[in-house]
Amino acid sequence: MKNKNCFLLHLCVLLVLVSCNKNEVKKDFFANGRVKTEIKMEGNVRNGFYKEYYENGNLKLVSNFENDIQNGETILYFDNGKKEKEIFFKNGIQEGKSTFYYENGVISEVGNVKNGKKNGSFTLNWEDGVLKSKLNFVNDEIQGEGFFYNKKGQLEYKINFKDSSPINWNSVKTDYNFDFLFPNSFETVLTNSKEGKIALIYKSSSDIYKPNVNVVTIYNSKNMTLPSIISENMKELKSSYSNLKIIEQTDEFVDFQIEQEGLLIRGCSSFRDCANNEVLILSTLSLAKSYEIYTPIFNLMKESFTCRNH
């Protein structure tokens, strides 16, 4: 009887040990000793909550796993403790409502994700909560009509998209901020008063040897660039790029063309890549070398860049 009781006691202890080993919270730490990550485990399988922390101790992310697969709500936080985004997962793939926030707590973007891709209507807001734009997505591509509003909530643009590329647009005003579509860039809307066309331009990272001459570039969804040029000082632009023929200029707009292919004028040579409809300019003027690639924006200046047969 004594041996039987000892056996039962050892069996209970063993079961407790196995149970403790099966359900545990695994933690990783920063060098300062604070918790970096923690996750509930069942053996070697993630099953339960998962949390990440900033080095200052603030919560960075909280999510959930079921049988090693991410499921349910995931919330990410800024290091100031406020929400950055709320998203949902189903069987390891993002699915459902997606909400993004500014650091001040205002919703910056809200929409729906299906099978890991944006689908349906997305609404974007300015930092004060005023409506910024309404876009429709199909499998991560902007499709159909998009509406863009200024910081007063007034409609400024209606643009038709196909596969995230603008087909045509109607404008009410200028100077709209498109940085949420084309990151790491600044923007200005240019109006060609003669033809009533609009060009959207973005500053690029090209090496400019004249500080008052900017190369501007538009970025599309395929990470390709479509640049043009603008300068605060038109006289400097003309003298520095003597092989550029200024077709039209206003305080905001410069339209131009290359007068000849392969022309060498004052140390500045140009030639064009007809396959890509681009013009490459190699400059050795002034004290430094620079290069820029120019491409018509949405083909609005295609007449200036028509490639000729040799």
PDB file of N, CA and C in Angstrom, residues 234-286:
ATOM      1  N   MET A 234      13.717  81.036 -63.459  1.00  0.00           N
ATOM      2  CA  MET A 234      13.631  80.569 -64.835  1.00  0.00           C
ATOM      3  C   MET A 234      14.857  80.967 -65.665  1.00  0.00           C
ATOM      4  N   LYS A 235      15.430  82.131 -65.362  1.00  0.00           N
ATOM      5  CA  LYS A 235      16.605  82.572 -66.111  1.00  0.00           C
ATOM      6  C   LYS A 235      17.773  81.629 -65.891  1.00  0.00           C
ATOM      7  N   GLU A 236      17.932  81.185 -64.655  1.00  0.00           N
ATOM      8  CA  GLU A 236      19.000  80.247 -64.343  1.00  0.00           C
ATOM      9  C   GLU A 236      18.769  78.927 -65.047  1.00  0.00           C
ATOM     10  N   LEU A 237      17.525  78.508 -65.134  1.00  0.00           N
ATOM     11  CA  LEU A 237      17.188  77.262 -65.818  1.00  0.00           C
ATOM     12  C   LEU A 237      17.574  77.354 -67.290  1.00  0.00           C
ATOM     13  N   LYS A 238      17.255  78.460 -67.915  1.00  0.00           N
ATOM     14  CA  LYS A 238      17.564  78.619 -69.334  1.00  0.00           C
ATOM     15  C   LYS A 238      19.069  78.609 -69.592  1.00  0.00           C
ATOM     16  N   SER A 239      19.821  79.315 -68.769  1.00  0.00           N
ATOM     17  CA  SER A 239      21.253  79.417 -69.019  1.00  0.00           C
ATOM     18  C   SER A 239      21.986  78.124 -68.664  1.00  0.00           C
ATOM     19  N   SER A 240      21.527  77.419 -67.646  1.00  0.00           N
ATOM     20  CA  SER A 240      22.185  76.188 -67.241  1.00  0.00           C
ATOM     21  C   SER A 240      21.897  75.045 -68.188  1.00  0.00           C
ATOM     22  N   TYR A 241      20.680  74.982 -68.724  1.00  0.00           N
ATOM     23  CA  TYR A 241      20.293  73.914 -69.637  1.00  0.00           C
ATOM     24  C   TYR A 241      20.053  74.538 -71.012  1.00  0.00           C
ATOM     25  N   SER A 242      21.144  74.922 -71.664  1.00  0.00           N
ATOM     26  CA  SER A 242      21.021  75.672 -72.902  1.00  0.00           C
ATOM     27  C   SER A 242      20.494  74.818 -74.048  1.00  0.00           C
ATOM     28  N   ASN A 243      20.495  73.493 -73.896  1.00  0.00           N
ATOM     29  CA  ASN A 243      19.943  72.660 -74.959  1.00  0.00           C
ATOM     30  C   ASN A 243      18.477  72.326 -74.723  1.00  0.00           C
ATOM     31  N   LEU A 244      17.879  72.956 -73.694  1.00  0.00           N
ATOM     32  CA  LEU A 244      16.454  72.781 -73.457  1.00  0.00           C
ATOM     33  C   LEU A 244      15.711  73.969 -74.046  1.00  0.00           C
ATOM     34  N   LYS A 245      14.733  73.673 -74.851  1.00  0.00           N
ATOM     35  CA  LYS A 245      13.909  74.726 -75.422  1.00  0.00           C
ATOM     36  C   LYS A 245      12.677  74.913 -74.547  1.00  0.00           C
ATOM     37  N   ILE A 246      12.543  76.104 -73.970  1.00  0.00           N
ATOM     38  CA  ILE A 246      11.402  76.382 -73.121  1.00  0.00           C
ATOM     39  C   ILE A 246      10.189  76.656 -74.009  1.00  0.00           C
ATOM     40  N   ILE A 247       9.201  75.778 -73.946  1.00  0.00           N
ATOM     41  CA  ILE A 247       8.006  75.930 -74.764  1.00  0.00           C
ATOM     42  C   ILE A 247       7.042  76.903 -74.109  1.00  0.00           C
ATOM     43  N   GLU A 248       6.854  76.737 -72.819  1.00  0.00           N
ATOM     44  CA  GLU A 248       5.962  77.605 -72.083  1.00  0.00           C
ATOM     45  C   GLU A 248       6.412  77.679 -70.638  1.00  0.00           C
ATOM     46  N   GLN A 249       6.241  78.797 -70.017  1.00  0.00           N
ATOM     47  CA  GLN A 249       6.566  78.911 -68.605  1.00  0.00           C
ATOM     48  C   GLN A 249       5.650  79.925 -67.943  1.00  0.00           C
ATOM     49  N   THR A 250       5.278  79.598 -66.706  1.00  0.00           N
ATOM     50  CA  THR A 250       4.541  80.521 -65.863  1.00  0.00           C
ATOM     51  C   THR A 250       5.262  80.507 -64.521  1.00  0.00           C
ATOM     52  N   ASP A 251       4.659  81.089 -63.507  1.00  0.00           N
ATOM     53  CA  ASP A 251       5.281  81.057 -62.190  1.00  0.00           C
ATOM     54  C   ASP A 251       5.358  79.639 -61.647  1.00  0.00           C
ATOM     55  N   GLU A 252       4.516  78.727 -62.159  1.00  0.00           N
ATOM     56  CA  GLU A 252       4.468  77.381 -61.617  1.00  0.00           C
ATOM     57  C   GLU A 252       4.860  76.305 -62.618  1.00  0.00           C
ATOM     58  N   PHE A 253       4.885  76.622 -63.876  1.00  0.00           N
ATOM     59  CA  PHE A 253       5.001  75.564 -64.878  1.00  0.00           C
ATOM     60  C   PHE A 253       6.131  75.817 -65.862  1.00  0.00           C
ATOM     61  N   VAL A 254       6.831  74.754 -66.184  1.00  0.00           N
ATOM     62  CA  VAL A 254       7.846  74.806 -67.233  1.00  0.00           C
ATOM     63  C   VAL A 254       7.632  73.616 -68.141  1.00  0.00           C
ATOM     64  N   ASP A 255       7.377  73.889 -69.409  1.00  0.00           N
ATOM     65  CA  ASP A 255       7.313  72.835 -70.410  1.00  0.00           C
ATOM     66  C   ASP A 255       8.557  72.982 -71.282  1.00  0.00           C
ATOM     67  N   PHE A 256       9.130  71.872 -71.712  1.00  0.00           N
ATOM     68  CA  PHE A 256      10.405  71.963 -72.410  1.00  0.00           C
ATOM     69  C   PHE A 256      10.568  70.792 -73.358  1.00  0.00           C
ATOM     70  N   GLN A 257      11.552  70.902 -74.229  1.00  0.00           N
ATOM     71  CA  GLN A 257      11.896  69.790 -75.095  1.00  0.00           C
ATOM     72  C   GLN A 257      13.378  69.851 -75.433  1.00  0.00           C
ATOM     73  N   ILE A 258      13.920  68.712 -75.830  1.00  0.00           N
ATOM     74  CA  ILE A 258      15.294  68.657 -76.297  1.00  0.00           C
ATOM     75  C   ILE A 258      15.306  69.035 -77.768  1.00  0.00           C
ATOM     76  N   GLU A 259      16.135  70.011 -78.130  1.00  0.00           N
ATOM     77  CA  GLU A 259      16.113  70.498 -79.503  1.00  0.00           C
ATOM     78  C   GLU A 259      16.668  69.465 -80.482  1.00  0.00           C
ATOM     79  N   GLN A 260      17.731  68.779 -80.095  1.00  0.00           N
ATOM     80  CA  GLN A 260      18.326  67.770 -80.968  1.00  0.00           C
ATOM     81  C   GLN A 260      18.819  66.606 -80.132  1.00  0.00           C
ATOM     82  N   GLU A 261      18.793  65.421 -80.738  1.00  0.00           N
ATOM     83  CA  GLU A 261      19.326  64.254 -80.047  1.00  0.00           C
ATOM     84  C   GLU A 261      20.851  64.254 -80.156  1.00  0.00           C
ATOM     85  N   GLY A 262      21.507  63.919 -79.048  1.00  0.00           N
ATOM     86  CA  GLY A 262      22.952  63.841 -79.064  1.00  0.00           C
ATOM     87  C   GLY A 262      23.634  65.181 -79.195  1.00  0.00           C
ATOM     88  N   LEU A 263      22.912  66.257 -78.997  1.00  0.00           N
ATOM     89  CA  LEU A 263      23.464  67.592 -79.160  1.00  0.00           C
ATOM     90  C   LEU A 263      24.379  67.933 -77.993  1.00  0.00           C
ATOM     91  N   LEU A 264      25.524  68.504 -78.284  1.00  0.00           N
ATOM     92  CA  LEU A 264      26.474  68.894 -77.240  1.00  0.00           C
ATOM     93  C   LEU A 264      26.558  70.413 -77.218  1.00  0.00           C
ATOM     94  N   ILE A 265      26.096  71.005 -76.145  1.00  0.00           N
ATOM     95  CA  ILE A 265      26.116  72.454 -76.014  1.00  0.00           C
ATOM     96  C   ILE A 265      26.695  72.824 -74.658  1.00  0.00           C
ATOM     97  N   ARG A 266      27.762  73.563 -74.617  1.00  0.00           N
ATOM     98  CA  ARG A 266      28.367  74.072 -73.386  1.00  0.00           C
ATOM     99  C   ARG A 266      28.583  72.968 -72.361  1.00  0.00           C
ATOM    100  N   GLY A 267      29.061  71.838 -72.804  1.00  0.00           N
ATOM    101  CA  GLY A 267      29.395  70.773 -71.881  1.00  0.00           C
ATOM    102  C   GLY A 267      28.221  69.946 -71.432  1.00  0.00           C
ATOM    103  N   CYS A 268      27.050  70.164 -72.015  1.00  0.00           N
ATOM    104  CA  CYS A 268      25.867  69.398 -71.612  1.00  0.00           C
ATOM    105  C   CYS A 268      25.390  68.575 -72.795  1.00  0.00           C
ATOM    106  N   SER A 269      25.470  67.257 -72.695  1.00  0.00           N
ATOM    107  CA  SER A 269      25.050  66.389 -73.786  1.00  0.00           C
ATOM    108  C   SER A 269      23.744  65.702 -73.423  1.00  0.00           C
ATOM    109  N   SER A 270      22.947  65.446 -74.431  1.00  0.00           N
ATOM    110  CA  SER A 270      21.675  64.769 -74.182  1.00  0.00           C
ATOM    111  C   SER A 270      21.432  63.723 -75.258  1.00  0.00           C
ATOM    112  N   PHE A 271      20.812  62.651 -74.873  1.00  0.00           N
ATOM    113  CA  PHE A 271      20.351  61.646 -75.826  1.00  0.00           C
ATOM    114  C   PHE A 271      19.147  60.964 -75.240  1.00  0.00           C
ATOM    115  N   ARG A 272      18.340  60.366 -76.080  1.00  0.00           N
ATOM    116  CA  ARG A 272      17.101  59.810 -75.556  1.00  0.00           C
ATOM    117  C   ARG A 272      16.989  58.313 -75.803  1.00  0.00           C
ATOM    118  N   ASP A 273      16.343  57.695 -74.855  1.00  0.00           N
ATOM    119  CA  ASP A 273      16.088  56.259 -74.919  1.00  0.00           C
ATOM    120  C   ASP A 273      14.669  56.087 -75.446  1.00  0.00           C
ATOM    121  N   CYS A 274      14.558  55.789 -76.740  1.00  0.00           N
ATOM    122  CA  CYS A 274      13.234  55.726 -77.350  1.00  0.00           C
ATOM    123  C   CYS A 274      12.404  54.570 -76.798  1.00  0.00           C
ATOM    124  N   ALA A 275      13.069  53.508 -76.384  1.00  0.00           N
ATOM    125  CA  ALA A 275      12.331  52.348 -75.867  1.00  0.00           C
ATOM    126  C   ALA A 275      11.568  52.712 -74.607  1.00  0.00           C
ATOM    127  N   ASN A 276      12.188  53.561 -73.766  1.00  0.00           N
ATOM    128  CA  ASN A 276      11.552  53.959 -72.513  1.00  0.00           C
ATOM    129  C   ASN A 276      10.973  55.365 -72.574  1.00  0.00           C
ATOM    130  N   ASN A 277      11.096  55.998 -73.741  1.00  0.00           N
ATOM    131  CA  ASN A 277      10.596  57.358 -73.924  1.00  0.00           C
ATOM    132  C   ASN A 277      11.181  58.307 -72.877  1.00  0.00           C
ATOM    133  N   GLU A 278      12.483  58.188 -72.656  1.00  0.00           N
ATOM    134  CA  GLU A 278      13.165  59.009 -71.660  1.00  0.00           C
ATOM    135  C   GLU A 278      14.275  59.830 -72.307  1.00  0.00           C
ATOM    136  N   VAL A 279      14.617  60.911 -71.652  1.00  0.00           N
ATOM    137  CA  VAL A 279      15.744  61.733 -72.074  1.00  0.00           C
ATOM    138  C   VAL A 279      16.754  61.770 -70.939  1.00  0.00           C
ATOM    139  N   LEU A 280      17.969  61.400 -71.227  1.00  0.00           N
ATOM    140  CA  LEU A 280      19.031  61.434 -70.220  1.00  0.00           C
ATOM    141  C   LEU A 280      19.920  62.637 -70.490  1.00  0.00           C
ATOM    142  N   ILE A 281      20.140  63.445 -69.484  1.00  0.00           N
ATOM    143  CA  ILE A 281      20.995  64.627 -69.614  1.00  0.00           C
ATOM    144  C   ILE A 281      22.206  64.459 -68.719  1.00  0.00           C
ATOM    145  N   LEU A 282      23.391  64.525 -69.323  1.00  0.00           N
ATOM    146  CA  LEU A 282      24.642  64.467 -68.577  1.00  0.00           C
ATOM    147  C   LEU A 282      25.231  65.864 -68.554  1.00  0.00           C
ATOM    148  N   SER A 283      25.391  66.419 -67.363  1.00  0.00           N
ATOM    149  CA  SER A 283      25.831  67.799 -67.244  1.00  0.00           C
ATOM    150  C   SER A 283      27.227  67.872 -66.644  1.00  0.00           C
ATOM    151  N   THR A 284      28.100  68.651 -67.273  1.00  0.00           N
ATOM    152  CA  THR A 284      29.416  68.923 -66.696  1.00  0.00           C
ATOM    153  C   THR A 284      29.590  70.422 -66.518  1.00  0.00           C
ATOM    154  N   LEU A 285      28.495  71.127 -66.510  1.00  0.00           N
ATOM    155  CA  LEU A 285      28.550  72.567 -66.300  1.00  0.00           C
ATOM    156  C   LEU A 285      28.882  72.870 -64.847  1.00  0.00           C
ATOM    157  N   SER A 286      29.337  74.079 -64.595  1.00  0.00           N
ATOM    158  CA  SER A 286      29.620  74.546 -63.237  1.00  0.00           C
ATOM    159  C   SER A 286      30.707  73.687 -62.586  1.00  0.00           C
TER     160      SER A 286
END
